[in-house]
Coordinates of C-alpha atoms and ligand atoms in Angstrom, one line a residue:
M1 CA 178.3 65.6 88.3
N2 CA 175.9 62.8 87.8
C3 CA 172.2 62.2 88.2
R4 CA 171.3 61.1 91.7
F5 CA 168.9 58.5 90.3
C6 CA 170.2 57.2 86.9
D7 CA 173.9 58.3 87.2
A8 CA 173.8 60.0 83.7
E9 CA 176.1 63.1 83.5
L10 CA 174.1 66.2 84.3
K11 CA 174.5 68.6 81.3
H12 CA 171.4 70.8 81.3
I13 CA 171.1 73.6 83.9
L14 CA 167.5 74.6 84.8
V15 CA 168.5 77.6 86.9
D16 CA 171.4 79.0 88.8
L17 CA 170.3 81.0 91.9
G18 CA 173.9 81.9 92.8
M19 CA 175.3 81.5 96.3
S20 CA 172.8 81.0 99.2
P21 CA 173.0 80.0 102.8
L22 CA 171.1 76.9 103.9
A23 CA 167.5 78.0 104.0
N24 CA 166.8 76.5 107.4
S25 CA 169.9 77.7 109.2
Y26 CA 168.2 80.5 111.2
L27 CA 170.6 82.6 113.3
D28 CA 170.5 83.7 116.9
V29 CA 171.8 87.1 118.1
E30 CA 175.3 85.8 118.8
S31 CA 175.7 84.4 115.3
L32 CA 174.8 87.7 113.6
Y33 CA 178.3 89.0 113.4
K34 CA 180.1 85.8 112.6
A35 CA 181.0 84.4 109.2
E36 CA 178.1 82.5 107.5
S37 CA 178.4 79.7 105.0
F38 CA 177.0 80.2 101.5
Y39 CA 176.7 77.3 99.0
P40 CA 175.9 77.2 95.2
L41 CA 172.2 76.8 94.5
R42 CA 172.0 75.3 91.1
V43 CA 169.3 73.0 89.6
F44 CA 169.8 70.6 86.7
V45 CA 167.5 68.5 84.7
C46 CA 168.7 65.0 83.7
H47 CA 168.3 64.2 80.0
E48 CA 167.9 60.5 80.7
C49 CA 165.3 60.2 83.5
L50 CA 164.1 63.8 83.5
L51 CA 164.7 64.2 87.2
V52 CA 165.1 67.9 88.1
Q53 CA 167.6 68.0 90.9
L54 CA 170.2 70.1 92.9
S55 CA 173.7 69.6 91.6
E56 CA 175.3 68.9 95.0
N57 CA 174.5 67.8 98.5
V58 CA 175.6 70.2 101.1
E59 CA 173.2 69.3 103.9
D60 CA 173.8 66.6 106.4
P61 CA 170.6 64.4 106.2
D62 CA 170.4 64.4 110.0
K63 CA 169.5 68.0 110.0
I64 CA 166.7 67.7 107.5
F65 CA 163.1 67.8 108.6
S66 CA 164.0 70.0 111.5
D67 CA 161.7 72.6 110.1
Y68 CA 158.4 70.7 109.7
L69 CA 156.7 71.6 112.9
Y70 CA 154.9 74.5 111.3
F71 CA 153.2 72.5 108.6
S72 CA 151.8 69.8 110.9
S73 CA 150.9 71.4 114.1
Y74 CA 150.1 75.0 113.4
S75 CA 148.4 75.1 110.0
Q76 CA 144.6 74.5 110.0
T77 CA 144.7 74.3 106.2
W78 CA 147.2 71.4 106.4
L79 CA 145.3 69.5 109.1
K80 CA 142.1 69.8 107.1
H81 CA 143.9 68.5 104.1
A82 CA 145.1 65.5 106.1
E83 CA 141.7 64.7 107.4
E84 CA 140.1 64.9 103.9
F85 CA 142.8 62.5 102.6
V86 CA 142.0 60.0 105.3
D87 CA 138.3 60.1 104.6
N88 CA 138.8 59.8 100.8
V89 CA 141.3 56.9 101.1
M90 CA 138.9 55.0 103.4
K91 CA 136.2 55.3 100.8
K92 CA 138.5 54.3 97.9
F93 CA 140.0 51.2 99.6
S94 CA 138.4 49.1 102.3
F95 CA 140.9 49.3 105.1
S96 CA 139.9 47.7 108.4
K97 CA 141.1 46.8 111.9
N98 CA 143.2 44.1 110.2
S99 CA 145.0 46.6 107.9
Q100 CA 148.3 48.2 108.6
I101 CA 148.9 51.9 107.7
I102 CA 152.5 53.1 107.7
E103 CA 153.6 56.7 107.2
I104 CA 157.1 57.7 106.3
A105 CA 158.1 61.1 107.8
S106 CA 155.0 61.0 109.9
N107 CA 155.9 64.2 111.8
D108 CA 153.9 64.5 115.1
G109 CA 151.2 62.2 113.9
Y110 CA 149.0 64.9 112.5
L111 CA 147.7 62.6 109.7
L112 CA 147.9 59.2 111.4
Q113 CA 145.7 60.4 114.2
Y114 CA 142.7 60.4 111.8
F115 CA 143.3 56.7 111.1
K116 CA 143.8 56.0 114.8
N117 CA 140.4 57.6 115.4
K118 CA 138.9 55.0 113.1
E119 CA 140.8 52.2 115.0
I120 CA 143.0 51.2 112.2
P121 CA 146.5 50.0 113.2
I122 CA 149.1 52.7 112.4
L123 CA 152.9 53.1 112.5
G124 CA 154.8 56.3 112.0
I125 CA 158.5 56.5 110.8
E126 CA 160.0 59.9 111.8
P127 CA 163.6 60.9 111.6
A128 CA 163.5 64.0 113.8
T129 CA 163.9 62.8 117.4
N130 CA 162.1 65.7 119.1
I131 CA 159.1 65.4 116.7
A132 CA 159.0 61.5 117.1
K133 CA 158.8 62.0 120.8
I134 CA 155.9 64.4 120.5
A135 CA 154.0 61.9 118.4
E136 CA 154.7 59.1 120.9
E137 CA 153.4 61.3 123.7
K138 CA 150.2 61.8 121.7
G139 CA 149.8 58.0 121.5
I140 CA 150.9 57.7 117.9
N141 CA 153.0 54.5 117.4
T142 CA 156.2 55.9 116.0
I143 CA 159.8 54.8 115.4
N144 CA 162.6 57.4 115.3
K145 CA 164.4 56.4 112.0
F146 CA 165.3 57.5 108.5
F147 CA 163.5 55.4 105.9
G148 CA 165.3 53.2 103.4
I149 CA 166.2 49.5 102.9
D150 CA 167.6 49.0 106.4
T151 CA 164.5 50.4 108.2
A152 CA 162.2 48.5 105.8
D153 CA 164.0 45.2 106.6
E154 CA 164.0 45.8 110.3
L155 CA 160.2 46.5 110.3
I156 CA 159.5 43.4 108.2
K157 CA 161.4 41.3 110.8
K158 CA 159.1 42.8 113.4
G159 CA 156.1 41.8 111.4
Y160 CA 155.2 45.1 109.9
Q161 CA 154.2 45.4 106.2
A162 CA 151.9 48.1 104.7
D163 CA 148.5 47.8 103.3
L164 CA 148.7 51.5 102.9
L165 CA 152.1 53.3 102.8
I166 CA 152.1 57.1 102.9
A167 CA 155.0 59.4 102.0
I168 CA 154.0 63.1 101.9
N169 CA 156.7 65.7 101.0
V170 CA 159.5 63.4 101.9
L171 CA 161.0 61.9 98.6
P172 CA 162.2 65.4 97.4
H173 CA 164.4 65.6 100.6
V174 CA 165.9 62.1 100.2
P175 CA 169.6 62.1 99.1
N176 CA 169.5 58.4 98.1
I177 CA 166.4 57.8 95.9
Q178 CA 167.4 54.2 95.0
D179 CA 167.6 53.1 98.7
F180 CA 164.3 54.9 99.5
V181 CA 162.3 53.4 96.6
E182 CA 163.7 49.9 97.2
G183 CA 162.6 50.3 100.8
I184 CA 159.1 51.2 99.6
K185 CA 159.0 48.1 97.4
R186 CA 160.0 45.8 100.3
I187 CA 157.7 47.1 102.9
L188 CA 154.6 47.4 100.7
K189 CA 152.4 44.2 100.8
S190 CA 151.9 42.4 97.5
R191 CA 148.4 43.9 97.3
G192 CA 149.3 47.1 99.2
V193 CA 148.8 50.7 98.0
C194 CA 151.4 53.4 98.4
M195 CA 150.5 57.1 98.3
I196 CA 153.3 59.6 97.5
Q197 CA 152.7 63.3 97.5
F198 CA 154.8 66.2 96.2
S199 CA 154.1 69.8 97.3
T200 CA 156.4 71.0 94.5
Y201 CA 155.1 69.6 91.2
M202 CA 156.9 70.4 87.9
L203 CA 153.9 71.6 85.9
P204 CA 152.9 74.5 88.2
F205 CA 156.5 74.9 89.2
L206 CA 157.6 75.7 85.7
Q207 CA 154.4 77.5 84.6
D208 CA 154.2 79.8 87.6
T209 CA 158.0 80.2 88.0
E210 CA 158.0 78.9 91.6
F211 CA 161.8 79.4 92.0
D212 CA 161.5 79.9 95.7
S213 CA 160.6 76.2 96.1
I214 CA 164.3 75.6 95.4
Y215 CA 166.6 75.3 98.5
H216 CA 169.5 73.2 99.5
E217 CA 167.5 70.7 101.6
H218 CA 165.1 70.1 98.7
F219 CA 167.2 67.8 96.5
S220 CA 164.7 66.6 93.8
Y221 CA 161.7 68.2 92.0
F222 CA 159.3 65.7 90.4
S223 CA 157.0 65.5 87.3
L224 CA 154.8 62.4 86.8
L225 CA 157.2 61.5 83.9
S226 CA 160.2 61.5 86.1
I227 CA 158.7 59.7 89.1
Q228 CA 157.2 57.1 86.8
N229 CA 160.7 56.5 85.3
I230 CA 162.0 55.9 88.8
L231 CA 159.2 53.7 90.1
N232 CA 159.1 51.6 86.9
A233 CA 162.8 50.7 87.4
F234 CA 161.7 49.0 90.7
E235 CA 158.6 47.3 89.1
L236 CA 156.3 49.7 90.8
V237 CA 153.4 51.2 88.8
V238 CA 151.5 54.5 89.2
F239 CA 147.8 53.6 89.0
D240 CA 146.1 56.8 90.0
V241 CA 146.9 60.5 90.1
E242 CA 145.4 63.6 91.6
E243 CA 146.4 67.2 91.0
L244 CA 145.8 69.2 94.2
P245 CA 145.5 72.9 94.6
I246 CA 147.3 73.0 97.9
H247 CA 150.9 74.5 98.1
G248 CA 150.4 76.2 94.7
G249 CA 149.7 72.9 92.9
S250 CA 150.7 69.5 94.3
L251 CA 150.9 66.1 92.8
R252 CA 149.5 63.0 94.6
I253 CA 150.1 59.5 93.1
Y254 CA 149.0 56.1 94.0
V255 CA 151.4 53.2 93.4
K256 CA 151.1 49.4 93.4
H257 CA 153.4 46.5 92.6
K258 CA 153.6 45.7 88.9
E259 CA 152.5 42.1 89.5
N260 CA 149.3 43.3 91.3
Q261 CA 146.7 42.8 88.5
I262 CA 143.7 43.4 90.7
I263 CA 144.1 47.1 90.6
E264 CA 143.7 48.7 87.2
V265 CA 145.7 51.7 86.0
K266 CA 143.3 54.6 85.6
Q267 CA 142.9 56.7 82.5
K268 CA 143.8 59.8 84.5
V269 CA 147.4 58.6 84.6
N270 CA 147.8 58.6 80.9
E271 CA 145.9 61.9 80.6
L272 CA 148.3 63.6 83.0
I273 CA 151.3 62.1 81.1
D274 CA 149.8 63.6 77.9
K275 CA 149.4 66.9 79.6
E276 CA 153.1 66.9 80.7
N277 CA 154.2 65.9 77.2
K278 CA 152.1 68.7 75.7
A279 CA 153.7 71.2 78.2
G280 CA 157.1 70.0 76.9
L281 CA 158.3 68.2 80.0
S282 CA 159.6 65.2 78.1
L283 CA 162.3 67.2 76.3
V284 CA 165.1 68.9 78.3
E285 CA 165.5 71.7 75.8
N286 CA 162.0 72.9 76.8
Y287 CA 163.2 73.6 80.4
E288 CA 165.6 76.3 79.2
S289 CA 163.2 79.2 79.3
F290 CA 162.7 78.8 83.1
S291 CA 165.9 80.7 83.9
K292 CA 164.7 83.7 81.9
Q293 CA 161.4 83.6 83.7
V294 CA 163.1 83.6 87.1
N295 CA 165.2 86.7 86.2
K296 CA 162.0 88.5 85.0
S297 CA 160.3 87.5 88.2
K298 CA 163.2 88.9 90.2
L299 CA 163.0 92.3 88.5
E300 CA 159.3 92.5 89.1
I301 CA 159.7 91.7 92.8
L302 CA 162.5 94.4 93.1
K303 CA 160.3 96.9 91.3
F304 CA 157.6 96.4 93.9
F305 CA 160.0 97.0 96.8
I306 CA 161.8 100.0 95.2
S307 CA 158.5 101.7 94.3
A308 CA 157.0 101.1 97.7
K309 CA 160.1 102.3 99.6
E310 CA 160.3 105.4 97.4
N311 CA 156.7 106.2 98.4
G312 CA 157.7 105.9 102.1
K313 CA 155.8 102.6 102.7
K314 CA 156.5 100.2 105.6
I315 CA 156.9 96.6 104.4
I316 CA 156.7 93.6 106.8
G317 CA 156.9 89.9 106.0
Y318 CA 154.6 87.1 107.1
G319 CA 156.2 83.7 107.6
A320 CA 159.8 82.5 107.8
P321 CA 159.7 79.5 105.5
A322 CA 162.7 78.0 103.5
K323 CA 161.1 79.4 100.3
G324 CA 161.1 82.9 101.8
N325 CA 164.8 82.7 102.4
T326 CA 165.5 81.6 98.8
L327 CA 163.5 84.5 97.5
L328 CA 165.0 87.2 99.7
N329 CA 168.6 86.0 99.2
F330 CA 168.2 85.6 95.5
C331 CA 166.6 89.0 95.1
G332 CA 169.0 90.7 97.6
I333 CA 166.3 92.0 99.9
G334 CA 167.5 92.9 103.4
K335 CA 166.2 94.8 106.4
D336 CA 166.3 98.1 104.5
M337 CA 163.4 96.8 102.3
L338 CA 161.7 94.3 104.6
E339 CA 162.0 95.5 108.2
Y340 CA 161.1 92.2 109.9
T341 CA 159.0 89.1 109.3
V342 CA 156.7 87.3 111.7
D343 CA 156.1 83.6 112.2
I344 CA 153.5 81.7 114.2
S345 CA 156.1 79.1 115.3
P346 CA 157.6 80.0 118.7
H347 CA 160.7 78.0 117.6
K348 CA 161.5 80.7 115.0
Q349 CA 160.5 83.9 117.0
G350 CA 163.6 85.8 118.2
L351 CA 165.8 84.4 115.5
F352 CA 167.0 85.9 112.2
L353 CA 166.8 84.8 108.6
P354 CA 170.0 83.3 107.2
G355 CA 171.9 85.6 104.8
T356 CA 169.5 88.6 105.0
H357 CA 169.5 88.8 108.8
I358 CA 165.9 90.0 108.8
P359 CA 164.5 89.5 112.4
I360 CA 161.6 87.1 113.0
K361 CA 159.0 88.4 115.5
K362 CA 155.6 87.3 116.9
P363 CA 152.6 88.0 114.6
E364 CA 151.2 90.4 117.3
T365 CA 154.0 92.8 116.6
I366 CA 152.2 93.8 113.4
R367 CA 149.4 95.5 115.4
E368 CA 152.0 97.7 117.0
T369 CA 153.9 98.7 113.9
K370 CA 151.0 99.0 111.5
P371 CA 152.8 98.2 108.2
D372 CA 151.4 99.4 104.8
Y373 CA 152.2 96.1 103.1
L374 CA 152.4 92.6 104.5
V375 CA 154.3 90.4 102.1
I376 CA 153.2 86.8 102.5
L377 CA 156.4 84.7 102.2
S378 CA 154.5 81.5 103.0
W379 CA 152.2 82.1 100.0
N380 CA 151.2 78.4 100.0
F381 CA 149.1 79.3 103.1
K382 CA 147.8 82.6 101.7
D383 CA 144.1 82.2 102.4
E384 CA 144.6 81.1 106.0
I385 CA 147.1 83.9 106.7
M386 CA 144.8 86.6 105.1
Q387 CA 142.0 85.4 107.3
Q388 CA 144.0 85.5 110.5
M389 CA 145.6 88.9 109.7
D390 CA 142.5 90.6 108.3
F391 CA 142.9 93.3 111.0
I392 CA 145.6 95.0 108.9
R393 CA 142.7 96.5 106.9
E394 CA 141.9 98.6 110.0
W395 CA 144.8 101.0 109.1
G396 CA 144.6 100.4 105.3
G397 CA 147.2 97.7 105.3
K398 CA 147.4 95.5 102.2
F399 CA 148.6 91.9 101.5
V400 CA 151.3 91.2 98.9
V401 CA 152.0 87.8 97.3
F402 CA 154.7 87.1 94.6
H403 CA 153.3 83.8 93.3
P404 CA 152.0 82.8 90.9
K405 CA 152.2 86.6 90.0
I406 CA 152.7 89.7 92.0
E407 CA 149.5 90.7 93.6
V408 CA 148.5 93.4 96.1
L409 CA 145.4 92.3 97.8
Ligands
ZN501 ZN1 168.8 60.7 85.5

C-alpha cells in the first residue's frame, strides 16, 4: 500500500478500528435482515509527506457527499459560521462586482448566497445532483460536477477563473489529491486567493482523541505540515492560517500562487508550523500513542454505558452522523445500550444506523420517551443541540458528550 499523495510505501499505522460498515450506508426496514458489508477501517501516516490517510478506498466517489444536507441547510451554527466568513473575507480582500467567487462542493449554496447578496459573481461546483438542483432553484449559479483538472479546464474555456476559490471540508474526501490540487492551481487567477478549510485538523484530532472523525468516506486527515508539503509540490503557498473552534477545532488556510509576490506570508503560518513541530507532528514515531488513547477512550465510553444501564437508566442518542456510526460500531454499542437516536434531517428519519441497526427517529420522540441521558453523537454541534433540547431538564434528563472527554451535562 502506498501514500495517496507521494506514493511512498505506508509503513506506520496510526490506528486500526477493525471492520466497519460504510458510515453513511443507512438501512431501511427491508435491509435489516440482509447481509451487510463491512470493510477494514485502518489509518496510516506517511513517513515522507506526513499525510494521515485511510489505507484503502472502498467507497465509490459518486456516493460521497450524499450526506451533507444536514450541515448546510439545517444547522444554524454552520450558517452563522458561513456568514461570518463572508464578512471577514470581504474586509480582508477587496472583492467587487468584477470579481469571481468559485466554491468547490458548494452544497445548496448556503455560503455563496451571502456573496450573492453583496452582488458579487458566484459559481458553485457541486457533485451531488439533487443538492446542485436545490442550489439552482435558489438562484445560486451551480454546475453539477466533481472537481479536478477536467472541470477546471472546462470552466477556464467558458471564461471562469477564480479571484477567490473556496473549498470547505472537501479535500479530505477526495480520492485523487494530485488531480484536485492541480485543478486548484489552474482555476485560480495569478493574483487569486484560495481558502481551504478542514473540519478535522490533526492537532485537536490527536490531542482530543477524535477517533470518531475516521470513516471510510474520509480518506485524508490534514495537518498544516502535510497540506503545506502537498501544496508546495504544485508551487502553491500557504500565506495565512486560522485555527477555528468549530467542529472541535478546524483549520482554515489561505493559499496563493508562489509567483504572487504581492501577498506576504504571515508570521502566523510559521507560528503554527512551530506549534505542530513542538506537538511532535513532524515525526511519525510520535503518532504511535494515538492508538493507545483510542482504546482508553473506548473503555471509558463503555464504562459510562454499563454503569448507566446497571442503574436502570434510559439512554437515547442525538444525531445520526458518520462519526456516530464509527463510535458505536467500534465500541460495539447496539440497541440494548442506546435504544434509538434522533435526527433533525427528514432524510434519515425512519432509517437505521449501519452495523448497529439503531433506529433513527424524529427529535419529538424524546418528549414521549423521556430518557435519562441524551448522548450527543453530533458533538460538533453540541451547543446548538443543548439549546434546542433544553426541555429534557423538565424530567431531570442530562446531556452526555464523549469528546474531547466524557462529560455529563
Ligand atoms: Zn506521502
